XYZ file of C-alpha atoms in Angstrom:
682
model
C 0.000 0.000 0.000
C 1.258 3.481 -0.878
C 2.047 5.814 2.024
C 2.699 9.533 2.368
C 3.956 11.851 5.083
C 1.889 14.683 6.555
C 3.077 18.019 7.931
C 1.150 20.782 9.672
C 2.763 24.154 10.368
C 0.952 26.825 12.406
C 2.647 30.222 12.080
C 1.847 32.665 14.885
C 2.886 35.935 16.398
C 5.487 35.430 19.140
C 4.327 32.853 21.693
C 5.335 33.034 25.375
C 8.312 30.720 25.815
C 6.520 28.541 28.338
C 3.662 27.781 25.958
C 5.515 26.154 23.063
C 6.460 22.673 24.300
C 3.082 21.832 25.865
C 1.178 23.199 22.866
C 3.201 21.126 20.405
C 2.832 18.027 22.596
C -0.954 18.454 22.865
C -1.185 18.806 19.072
C 0.808 15.588 18.657
C -1.454 13.730 21.096
C -4.602 15.032 19.401
C -3.428 13.823 15.982
C -2.634 10.371 17.367
C -6.082 10.081 18.939
C -7.803 11.521 15.888
C -6.140 9.108 13.483
C -7.038 6.201 15.749
C -10.676 7.297 15.939
C -10.850 7.533 12.131
C -9.137 4.126 11.765
C -6.170 5.537 9.885
C -3.380 3.116 10.725
C 0.249 4.066 10.320
C 3.611 2.588 11.258
C 5.721 5.730 11.395
C 6.451 8.367 13.979
C 4.570 11.476 15.043
C 7.051 14.280 15.709
C 6.383 17.689 17.241
C 8.529 20.806 16.931
C 8.187 24.458 17.760
C 9.629 27.920 18.152
C 8.236 31.174 19.460
C 6.700 31.720 16.003
C 5.598 28.277 14.847
C 4.167 24.924 15.918
C 4.864 21.926 13.693
C 3.545 18.364 13.670
C 5.052 15.779 11.294
C 3.528 12.311 10.746
C 5.303 9.569 8.815
C 3.859 6.861 6.571
C 0.134 7.537 6.485
C -1.873 5.298 4.106
C -3.813 6.965 1.304
C -7.073 5.551 2.686
C -8.400 4.649 6.107
C -8.958 1.028 7.068
C -12.280 -0.454 6.017
C -14.493 -0.275 9.100
C -17.082 -2.895 9.940
C -19.780 -1.890 12.405
C -22.032 -4.354 14.224
C -25.527 -3.028 14.995
C -27.568 -4.726 17.723
C -31.206 -5.486 17.033
C -34.000 -7.210 19.000
C -33.486 -10.407 21.047
C -33.581 -13.641 19.064
C -36.733 -14.811 20.888
C -38.577 -11.722 19.591
C -36.991 -11.618 16.129
C -37.867 -15.205 15.158
C -40.889 -17.408 15.827
C -40.795 -21.040 16.961
C -40.213 -22.223 13.381
C -37.293 -19.834 12.869
C -39.172 -17.450 10.608
C -38.515 -13.707 10.974
C -41.180 -11.779 12.881
C -42.436 -8.250 12.183
C -39.769 -6.936 14.558
C -36.982 -8.609 12.555
C -38.388 -7.429 9.234
C -38.744 -3.880 10.559
C -35.202 -3.871 11.952
C -33.771 -5.088 8.635
C -35.749 -2.504 6.673
C -34.620 0.345 8.936
C -30.996 -0.684 8.465
C -31.326 -1.070 4.702
C -30.584 -4.820 4.570
C -32.492 -8.014 3.782
C -33.761 -10.336 6.523
C -31.377 -12.990 5.194
C -28.500 -10.728 6.282
C -29.524 -10.891 9.922
C -27.225 -12.850 12.199
C -27.516 -14.032 15.786
C -24.821 -13.253 18.336
C -24.385 -14.348 21.940
C -24.090 -11.239 24.157
C -23.871 -10.772 27.933
C -27.668 -10.162 27.805
C -28.376 -13.309 25.781
C -28.853 -14.057 22.079
C -29.567 -10.986 19.933
C -30.030 -10.275 16.243
C -27.232 -8.221 14.685
C -26.200 -6.917 11.292
C -22.736 -6.056 10.057
C -22.318 -2.835 8.113
C -19.145 -2.013 6.281
C -18.333 1.641 5.822
C -16.616 2.719 2.630
C -12.975 3.618 3.238
C -12.384 7.374 3.014
C -9.332 9.160 1.637
C -6.857 10.042 4.361
C -6.429 13.508 2.844
C -10.144 14.220 3.360
C -9.937 12.975 6.945
C -6.940 15.219 7.656
C -8.790 18.184 6.142
C -11.759 17.434 8.410
C -9.953 16.815 11.693
C -7.128 19.388 11.599
C -9.187 22.558 12.281
C -10.607 20.997 15.443
C -7.133 19.955 16.588
C -5.794 23.488 16.109
C -8.731 24.995 17.988
C -8.339 22.384 20.733
C -4.733 23.253 21.623
C -4.835 24.417 25.247
C -2.913 27.408 26.536
C -2.794 29.042 29.992
C -4.295 32.154 28.367
C -5.891 32.760 24.974
C -7.023 35.792 22.986
C -9.301 36.835 20.114
C -7.918 39.118 17.391
C -10.751 39.409 14.847
C -14.506 38.909 14.532
C -14.275 35.182 13.794
C -14.314 34.237 17.472
C -11.252 31.998 17.131
C -9.172 31.886 20.314
C -5.450 31.095 20.430
C -2.467 32.115 22.535
C -1.423 34.643 19.891
C -2.866 35.587 16.477
C -2.404 32.840 13.876
C -0.743 34.351 10.816
C -1.049 31.339 8.485
C -1.412 27.568 8.333
C 0.376 25.126 6.030
C -0.690 21.484 5.630
C 1.057 19.044 3.276
C 0.094 15.449 2.475
C 2.754 14.115 0.184
C 3.322 16.788 -2.459
C -0.251 18.046 -2.171
C -1.581 20.973 -0.171
C -4.383 20.175 2.258
C -6.805 23.086 2.314
C -7.425 23.766 6.006
C -10.472 25.959 6.646
C -10.171 27.583 10.056
C -12.165 30.802 10.349
C -10.300 33.738 8.747
C -6.792 32.219 8.957
C -5.021 32.310 5.546
C -3.196 29.370 3.970
C 0.572 29.623 3.609
C 1.385 29.295 -0.086
C 4.584 27.517 -1.189
C 5.753 25.575 -4.205
C 4.761 21.887 -4.259
C 7.204 20.075 -1.978
C 7.317 16.823 -0.007
C 6.842 17.188 3.789
C 10.267 15.638 4.508
C 12.016 18.115 2.248
C 10.119 21.073 3.686
C 10.926 19.910 7.223
C 14.610 19.766 6.267
C 14.511 23.396 5.100
C 13.245 24.411 8.542
C 16.152 22.509 10.105
C 17.306 23.390 13.606
C 15.046 26.438 13.634
C 12.182 24.252 14.832
C 14.007 21.339 16.543
C 14.172 22.471 20.140
C 16.397 19.591 21.243
C 19.066 20.585 18.718
C 18.660 24.244 19.625
C 18.829 23.559 23.362
C 21.992 21.495 22.959
C 23.593 24.261 20.911
C 22.702 26.969 23.478
C 23.958 24.850 26.369
C 27.238 24.230 24.556
C 27.725 27.960 23.986
C 27.007 28.761 27.650
C 29.373 26.074 28.932
C 32.082 27.412 26.638
C 31.807 30.830 28.355
C 31.631 29.168 31.788
C 34.894 27.374 31.084
C 36.545 30.651 30.126
C 35.404 32.201 33.413
C 36.791 29.209 35.379
C 33.330 28.869 36.928
C 31.247 25.895 38.037
C 30.232 23.605 35.188
C 26.442 23.879 35.367
C 23.422 25.493 33.702
C 19.987 26.363 35.087
C 17.956 23.791 33.141
C 14.584 25.495 33.709
C 15.894 28.809 32.406
C 17.608 26.976 29.537
C 14.267 25.442 28.532
C 12.663 28.879 28.512
C 15.445 30.529 26.502
C 15.389 27.677 23.991
C 11.938 28.794 22.894
C 12.899 32.471 22.741
C 15.701 32.289 20.188
C 16.247 30.634 16.828
C 19.853 31.695 16.046
C 21.599 31.718 19.433
C 24.719 33.611 20.419
C 26.074 34.284 23.928
C 28.236 36.714 25.899
C 29.314 37.280 29.514
C 28.589 40.421 31.542
C 29.127 41.537 35.139
C 27.521 43.529 37.939
C 28.640 45.322 41.113
C 29.906 42.955 43.824
C 27.825 44.723 46.465
C 24.743 42.906 45.149
C 26.258 39.591 46.203
C 24.992 40.487 49.696
C 21.515 39.623 48.444
C 20.316 36.035 48.955
C 21.281 33.848 46.022
C 17.637 33.097 45.221
C 16.950 36.817 44.852
C 19.890 37.255 42.477
C 18.769 34.310 40.367
C 15.170 35.527 40.251
C 16.248 39.052 39.281
C 18.345 37.719 36.404
C 15.801 35.193 35.210
C 12.674 37.351 35.326
C 13.799 40.537 33.633
C 16.444 39.472 31.136
C 16.581 35.652 31.136
C 20.313 35.768 31.901
C 22.183 32.920 33.552
C 23.899 33.375 36.926
C 27.461 32.121 37.328
C 28.927 30.436 40.396
C 32.395 29.414 41.469
C 32.927 26.727 44.118
C 29.187 26.746 44.795
C 28.927 30.515 45.392
C 27.530 33.091 43.004
C 30.008 35.531 41.519
C 29.314 38.931 39.947
C 29.052 37.545 36.424
C 26.179 36.560 34.171
C 25.743 34.947 30.761
C 23.164 36.231 28.266
C 21.776 34.515 25.177
C 21.038 36.624 22.095
C 18.924 35.829 19.064
C 21.175 36.466 16.070
C 24.554 38.165 15.717
C 24.802 41.673 17.148
C 27.368 44.134 18.480
C 28.097 42.387 21.772
C 29.941 45.344 23.293
C 26.905 47.601 22.948
C 24.409 44.900 23.941
C 26.508 43.945 27.009
C 26.408 47.524 28.286
C 22.635 47.666 27.885
C 22.209 44.378 29.725
C 24.515 45.467 32.559
C 22.693 48.772 33.010
C 19.298 47.109 33.122
C 20.489 44.437 35.565
C 22.081 47.123 37.768
C 18.743 48.931 38.012
C 16.831 45.739 38.788
C 19.310 44.623 41.443
C 19.085 48.050 43.091
C 15.333 47.525 43.296
C 15.843 44.067 44.763
C 18.280 45.413 47.371
C 15.763 48.107 48.306
C 12.976 45.526 48.627
C 15.139 43.307 50.820
C 16.145 46.167 53.119
C 12.542 47.342 53.480
C 11.196 43.850 54.120
C 13.744 43.125 56.865
C 13.078 46.310 58.835
C 10.436 44.462 60.851
C 9.840 40.837 61.917
C 8.043 38.592 59.465
C 5.328 37.903 62.048
C 4.153 41.521 61.858
C 2.826 40.771 58.368
C 0.373 38.131 59.591
C -2.604 40.413 60.216
C -2.223 41.991 56.765
C -3.247 38.600 55.403
C -6.847 39.434 56.361
C -6.853 41.803 53.386
C -5.338 39.239 51.009
C -7.837 36.957 49.244
C -7.012 33.253 49.065
C -9.911 32.631 46.697
C -13.051 34.735 46.521
C -15.337 31.868 47.585
C -12.904 30.463 50.174
C -11.985 33.532 52.205
C -8.689 35.254 52.948
C -5.143 34.133 53.636
C -5.416 34.757 57.372
C -8.243 32.211 57.533
C -6.095 29.822 55.505
C -3.146 29.959 57.918
C -5.550 29.392 60.806
C -6.709 26.215 59.071
C -3.123 25.168 58.337
C -2.178 25.646 61.981
C -5.055 23.432 63.122
C -4.266 20.804 60.476
C -0.577 20.705 61.433
C -1.461 20.075 65.070
C -3.975 17.421 64.030
C -1.570 15.504 61.780
C 1.360 15.686 64.212
C -0.806 13.845 66.724
C -1.862 11.322 64.079
C 1.614 10.431 62.774
C 3.471 10.516 66.095
C 5.355 13.761 65.442
C 4.335 15.581 68.645
C 7.858 17.032 69.140
C 7.344 18.883 65.845
C 3.849 20.104 66.705
C 4.866 23.512 68.079
C 7.314 24.267 65.241
C 4.866 23.069 62.571
C 2.098 25.247 63.960
C 4.431 28.261 64.098
C 5.566 27.608 60.533
C 1.909 27.464 59.479
C 1.305 30.886 61.055
C 4.222 32.373 59.107
C 3.778 30.382 55.887
C 1.937 33.066 53.921
C 3.385 36.168 55.641
C 5.864 36.797 52.828
C 3.014 37.257 50.332
C 2.652 40.878 51.455
C 6.377 41.662 51.225
C 7.922 43.863 48.529
C 10.174 41.064 47.307
C 7.429 38.486 46.711
C 5.269 41.200 45.173
C 8.003 41.656 42.556
C 9.001 37.969 42.322
C 6.005 35.697 43.030
C 8.221 32.671 42.323
C 10.057 33.427 45.589
C 7.060 32.893 47.860
C 8.061 30.500 50.591
C 11.733 31.000 49.763
C 11.675 34.583 51.066
C 9.441 33.539 53.927
C 12.150 31.158 55.112
C 14.840 33.814 54.615
C 12.899 36.483 56.510
C 11.921 34.034 59.273
C 15.589 33.385 60.046
C 16.342 37.109 60.057
C 13.381 37.583 62.414
C 14.879 35.198 64.962
C 12.751 32.120 64.229
C 14.485 28.768 64.682
C 15.879 26.854 61.707
C 13.158 24.187 61.809
C 10.410 26.795 61.443
C 12.273 28.767 58.764
C 13.040 25.680 56.678
C 9.430 24.473 56.909
C 8.206 27.845 55.628
C 10.733 27.691 52.795
C 9.771 24.148 51.755
C 6.000 24.170 52.120
C 5.181 24.868 48.446
C 7.224 21.832 47.324
C 6.779 19.992 45.066
C 5.103 22.156 42.443
C 5.623 19.706 39.602
C 6.389 16.061 38.900
C 10.124 16.699 38.660
C 10.359 19.132 41.583
C 12.275 18.119 44.720
C 10.328 17.160 47.841
C 10.639 18.866 51.243
C 13.778 17.651 52.992
C 12.627 18.219 56.585
C 9.739 16.477 58.293
C 8.329 19.794 59.534
C 8.455 21.126 55.966
C 6.764 17.961 54.709
C 3.985 18.252 57.303
C 3.252 21.881 56.409
C 3.425 21.111 52.674
C 0.928 18.260 53.116
C -1.499 20.454 55.004
C -1.239 23.254 52.459
C -1.956 20.824 49.622
C -4.890 19.035 51.262
C -6.402 22.409 52.178
C -6.117 23.424 48.511
C -7.598 20.192 47.161
C -10.516 20.257 49.607
C -11.173 23.961 49.114
C -11.049 24.040 45.317
C -13.048 20.810 45.045
C -15.566 22.006 47.608
C -16.316 25.321 45.939
C -17.571 23.471 42.877
C -14.500 23.814 40.633
C -14.993 22.434 37.137
C -14.054 18.802 36.759
C -10.442 18.489 35.682
C -9.678 16.630 32.469
C -6.632 16.327 30.230
C -4.528 19.437 30.702
C -7.470 21.397 32.147
C -6.764 21.891 35.830
C -6.991 25.656 36.484
C -6.785 25.367 40.285
C -3.970 22.829 40.313
C -6.054 20.145 42.045
C -4.213 17.322 40.279
C -0.816 18.925 40.979
C -1.623 19.385 44.678
C -2.957 15.843 44.998
C 0.137 14.423 43.301
C 2.440 16.416 45.587
C 0.487 15.211 48.618
C 0.846 11.544 47.640
C 4.550 11.899 46.794
C 5.352 13.485 50.162
C 3.415 10.904 52.181
C 5.137 8.080 50.332
C 8.595 9.664 50.591
C 8.367 10.400 54.316
C 6.489 7.218 55.214
C 3.739 9.051 57.110
C 1.168 6.512 58.328
C -2.383 7.781 58.821
C -5.868 7.359 57.443
C -6.272 10.076 54.800
C -10.034 10.060 55.218
C -9.611 11.367 58.786
C -7.472 14.246 57.521
C -9.867 15.034 54.671
C -12.782 15.101 57.099
C -10.842 17.496 59.361
C -9.945 19.767 56.413
C -13.597 19.910 55.331
C -14.686 20.656 58.882
C -12.260 23.612 59.168
C -13.770 25.318 56.111
C -17.084 25.468 57.991
C -19.785 26.922 55.720
C -17.518 28.080 52.879
C -17.810 24.895 50.817
C -20.708 24.408 48.464
C -20.516 21.304 46.318
C -23.164 18.649 45.659
C -22.547 15.056 46.643
C -19.999 13.628 49.012
C -16.968 15.936 48.999
C -14.848 13.514 51.013
C -15.303 10.819 48.369
C -14.468 13.329 45.624
C -11.175 14.251 47.309
C -10.379 10.579 47.952
C -10.911 9.898 44.246
C -8.428 12.646 43.310
C -5.812 11.112 45.618
C -6.492 7.599 44.331
C -6.085 8.837 40.774
C -2.610 10.179 41.608
C -1.658 7.003 43.502
C -2.641 5.002 40.439
C -0.539 7.334 38.273
C 2.524 6.857 40.501
C 1.942 3.122 40.764
C 2.437 2.680 37.030
C 1.417 -0.468 35.175
C -0.064 -3.055 37.542
C -1.680 -6.251 36.269
C -4.417 -7.211 36.504
C -5.826 -3.683 36.347
C -8.649 -4.624 38.728
C -6.118 -5.306 41.480
C -5.919 -1.588 42.302
C -9.671 -1.348 42.788
C -9.614 -4.534 44.861
C -7.225 -2.816 47.266
C -9.160 0.496 47.224
C -12.248 -1.345 48.465
C -10.489 -2.634 51.569
C -9.207 -1.136 54.787
C -8.358 2.403 55.799
C -6.995 4.876 53.276
C -3.368 4.728 54.381
C -1.332 5.725 51.308
C 1.869 3.903 52.292
C -0.102 0.764 53.106
C -1.948 0.960 49.776
C 1.351 1.034 47.881
C 2.602 -1.898 49.984
C -0.523 -3.994 49.396
C -0.728 -3.413 45.645
C 2.955 -4.192 45.129
C 2.833 -7.297 47.307
C -0.274 -8.736 45.638
C 0.906 -7.861 42.121
C 4.092 -9.842 42.765
C 2.133 -13.050 43.588
C -0.794 -12.686 41.161
C 0.203 -15.859 39.261
C 0.835 -17.999 42.339
C -1.618 -20.832 42.998
C -2.170 -19.760 46.592
C -3.134 -16.230 45.449
C -5.752 -17.649 43.067
C -7.029 -19.983 45.791
C -7.401 -17.049 48.190
C -9.205 -15.080 45.483
C -11.595 -17.979 44.885
C -12.440 -18.132 48.607
C -13.154 -14.399 48.614
C -15.222 -14.741 45.442
C -17.400 -17.628 46.652
C -18.032 -16.214 50.110
C -18.658 -12.767 48.624
C -21.150 -14.068 46.076
C -23.323 -15.728 48.716
C -23.294 -12.521 50.768
C -24.382 -10.371 47.798
C -27.799 -11.981 47.864
C -28.186 -11.241 51.563
C -27.497 -7.501 51.622
C -30.799 -6.742 53.340
C -30.266 -9.384 56.016
C -29.033 -8.385 59.468
C -26.189 -10.834 59.898
C -25.009 -11.160 63.479
C -22.393 -13.251 65.266
C -21.879 -16.973 64.675
C -23.742 -19.225 67.125
C -22.049 -22.647 67.317
C -25.200 -24.138 68.895
C -26.962 -23.808 65.533
C -24.483 -25.981 63.652
C -26.236 -28.930 61.923
C -23.632 -30.279 59.506
C -20.018 -31.410 59.899
C -18.766 -29.023 57.137
C -20.138 -26.129 59.210
C -18.067 -27.216 62.156
C -14.983 -27.828 59.980
C -15.063 -24.443 58.272
C -15.675 -22.633 61.564
C -12.834 -24.529 63.230
C -10.565 -23.502 60.352
C -11.575 -19.890 60.990
C -10.896 -20.051 64.721
C -7.587 -21.877 64.239
C -6.223 -19.451 61.625
C -7.820 -16.107 62.519
C -5.150 -14.835 64.905
C -2.252 -15.888 62.693
C -3.744 -14.252 59.587
C -4.585 -11.051 61.457
C -1.084 -10.995 62.916
C 0.504 -11.272 59.472
C -1.764 -8.472 58.203
C -0.852 -6.289 61.196
C 2.803 -6.782 60.280
C 1.944 -5.984 56.625
C 3.189 -9.401 55.536
C 0.563 -9.542 52.802
C 2.123 -12.348 50.765
C 2.299 -14.640 53.803
C -1.188 -13.601 54.942
C -2.580 -14.497 51.502
C -0.850 -17.860 51.554
C -2.135 -18.640 55.051
C -5.664 -17.574 54.080
C -5.641 -19.906 51.072
C -4.217 -22.795 53.095
C -6.806 -22.361 55.830
C -9.953 -21.980 53.734
C -9.648 -23.086 50.108
C -10.558 -26.732 50.606
C -12.934 -26.432 53.575
C -14.941 -23.613 51.979
C -15.414 -25.601 48.772
C -16.404 -28.660 50.797
C -18.864 -26.481 52.730
C -20.558 -25.199 49.558
C -20.665 -28.697 48.048
C -22.455 -30.210 51.060
C -24.277 -27.390 52.855
C -27.176 -25.275 51.598
C -26.805 -21.770 52.978
C -30.118 -20.226 51.939
C -32.427 -22.565 53.807
C -35.945 -21.595 54.894
C -35.026 -21.653 58.607
C -34.047 -17.986 59.061
C -31.882 -18.489 62.153
C -29.953 -21.284 60.472
C -29.581 -19.247 57.253
C -28.275 -16.171 59.077
C -25.834 -18.281 61.081
C -24.385 -19.823 57.935
C -24.166 -16.384 56.333
C -22.353 -15.173 59.456
C -19.715 -17.891 58.968
C -19.193 -16.788 55.348
C -19.044 -13.119 56.353
C -16.419 -13.792 59.025
C -14.207 -15.654 56.545
C -14.707 -13.051 53.807
C -14.060 -9.940 55.895
C -11.029 -11.489 57.617
C -9.213 -10.800 54.339
C -11.253 -8.239 52.418
C -11.491 -5.593 55.156
C -7.726 -5.381 55.605
C -6.097 -6.581 52.371
C -8.183 -6.632 49.169
C -11.549 -7.672 47.782
C -10.123 -10.188 45.341
C -13.624 -11.018 44.068
C -13.233 -7.943 41.842
C -10.530 -9.682 39.810
C -11.604 -11.115 36.438
C -11.700 -14.846 35.659
C -10.429 -16.353 38.887
C -9.345 -19.819 37.792
C -7.225 -21.953 40.112
C -4.525 -23.706 38.104
């Protein structure tokens, strides 16, 4: 089959540097999903590129036509569609007529609901070029940005005005209709050749490597530390297309400023790289230019601008440190946390209460006083001059100012660390006090934003950072090994908001679901997939224990004793499903009528303490093995010889009580293995 490559180029006015990578990646993902949904198979790569002025997606080896799609349409049940002699009824004839087929084309399929009449319809394969023309406008409009704008009457929104669009399928143009956006006109050219003409201009990996090499060359000449700020490098990569670098310097007096302030001043205003020697900043910087220019003149301009900005930073620092950080606390009453959730003063009051609550829960009472004090000071730097100018320094300056105000190192470090982590690759708090405060800040955010009725997050849409906060929460708990029931903490966080929350349904369950979603993300690929849900359904919501249980059970999923334990849970659980309305009490041995009743109950009494002990010690593999050994054979013998649902109510409830005791011995503390598919003992 003949194949062709496809290329889409979106040319825009200058995009913010931080928008490019995510926008290109979302476009790539959308094309992959779109091609799958249209049944356009391909065996090549999908590549994404971008600069401040263009977003490019390149797809290799697309077939000229989509795959032929066969659709199965379900009709009436067989018993209604055909009479006793097998002749089609009015219902069958009507179904066939509505679908445009003959009654002879009707087939019968076995479904989970029984035997049904079906027809198979084959859709004519469409040209891939037509599919690309149809799907591309929606993909362009669907690219998400932190902020978008409109620039004409069409209503189209994008991060910046789209100047033109180019789409190539083989040597042919694909006419993309997207509101008033013009098509870029070029001579007929193959996508691969056109991509080659763009070269390193759009390949950010090549460009980043080149910029880093240039910076390190200057660093070597300065005999400085061999390192580059990777976050700033990422940003600069999307700001230039033809990089060049130079070194500049500033007055040594500014080295009295905290290093974080110097770095923020350089990064925010001019995107210049700080330089250090033996781990300490020196009065040098490295700037990246776009294109060749008179470096002597440009250096002077950069140095003058940086001088002015550092003077401002020094002024801010001096003003902020004229009084203790704690004097800023009451100003937080005038600072809104979120319009529906109150002010920052109310937030730190909640954080203080939560810190005290969790210190008691996790056995960190020695840290209770320092954690509560750190909570009081945690947002006090938000009203300082420095954080007003550099929002990225919130927390960092709080820790700096706390030390200068005479607070102890534990409190200051906790204030500094409490926003961590802010992303998947961010470091976690190093101190336990910092971790405690960070946890409380994140659970307060998740509960608050969920409880005010925030829109459901999906894909990259998470305007309040609920997913990010939940992920940070789970990572910290796992890293520090904090053991507590998260549902208790969530309940406390909800309680502290009082009447500010207004969301339908059970908010606690909603927050639990967000945390479970992030646990599942961090857990990675676990088979069978249902194993995670089996663990969710059991026991308290202790994050560390959940990770332990899932890992332990996943490692033995193919063992015979695991399958035997699952079969015991399944059989006892099935009999209990039909007795949900029954009030099942304790087992009464005086009601035993059959030997299998006595045998299975004896097995329970003999093994109960050992199994519970293994579970208490979190020896889940051994507990599963012991559970299987104790019950697999006697439970099957019980079901083979004893009827549970007898007419005698007392006898029936007693037998159900035996099954419930055996079932919950495992399911309430380990996992409801009945949720696993196809439990077959080998």
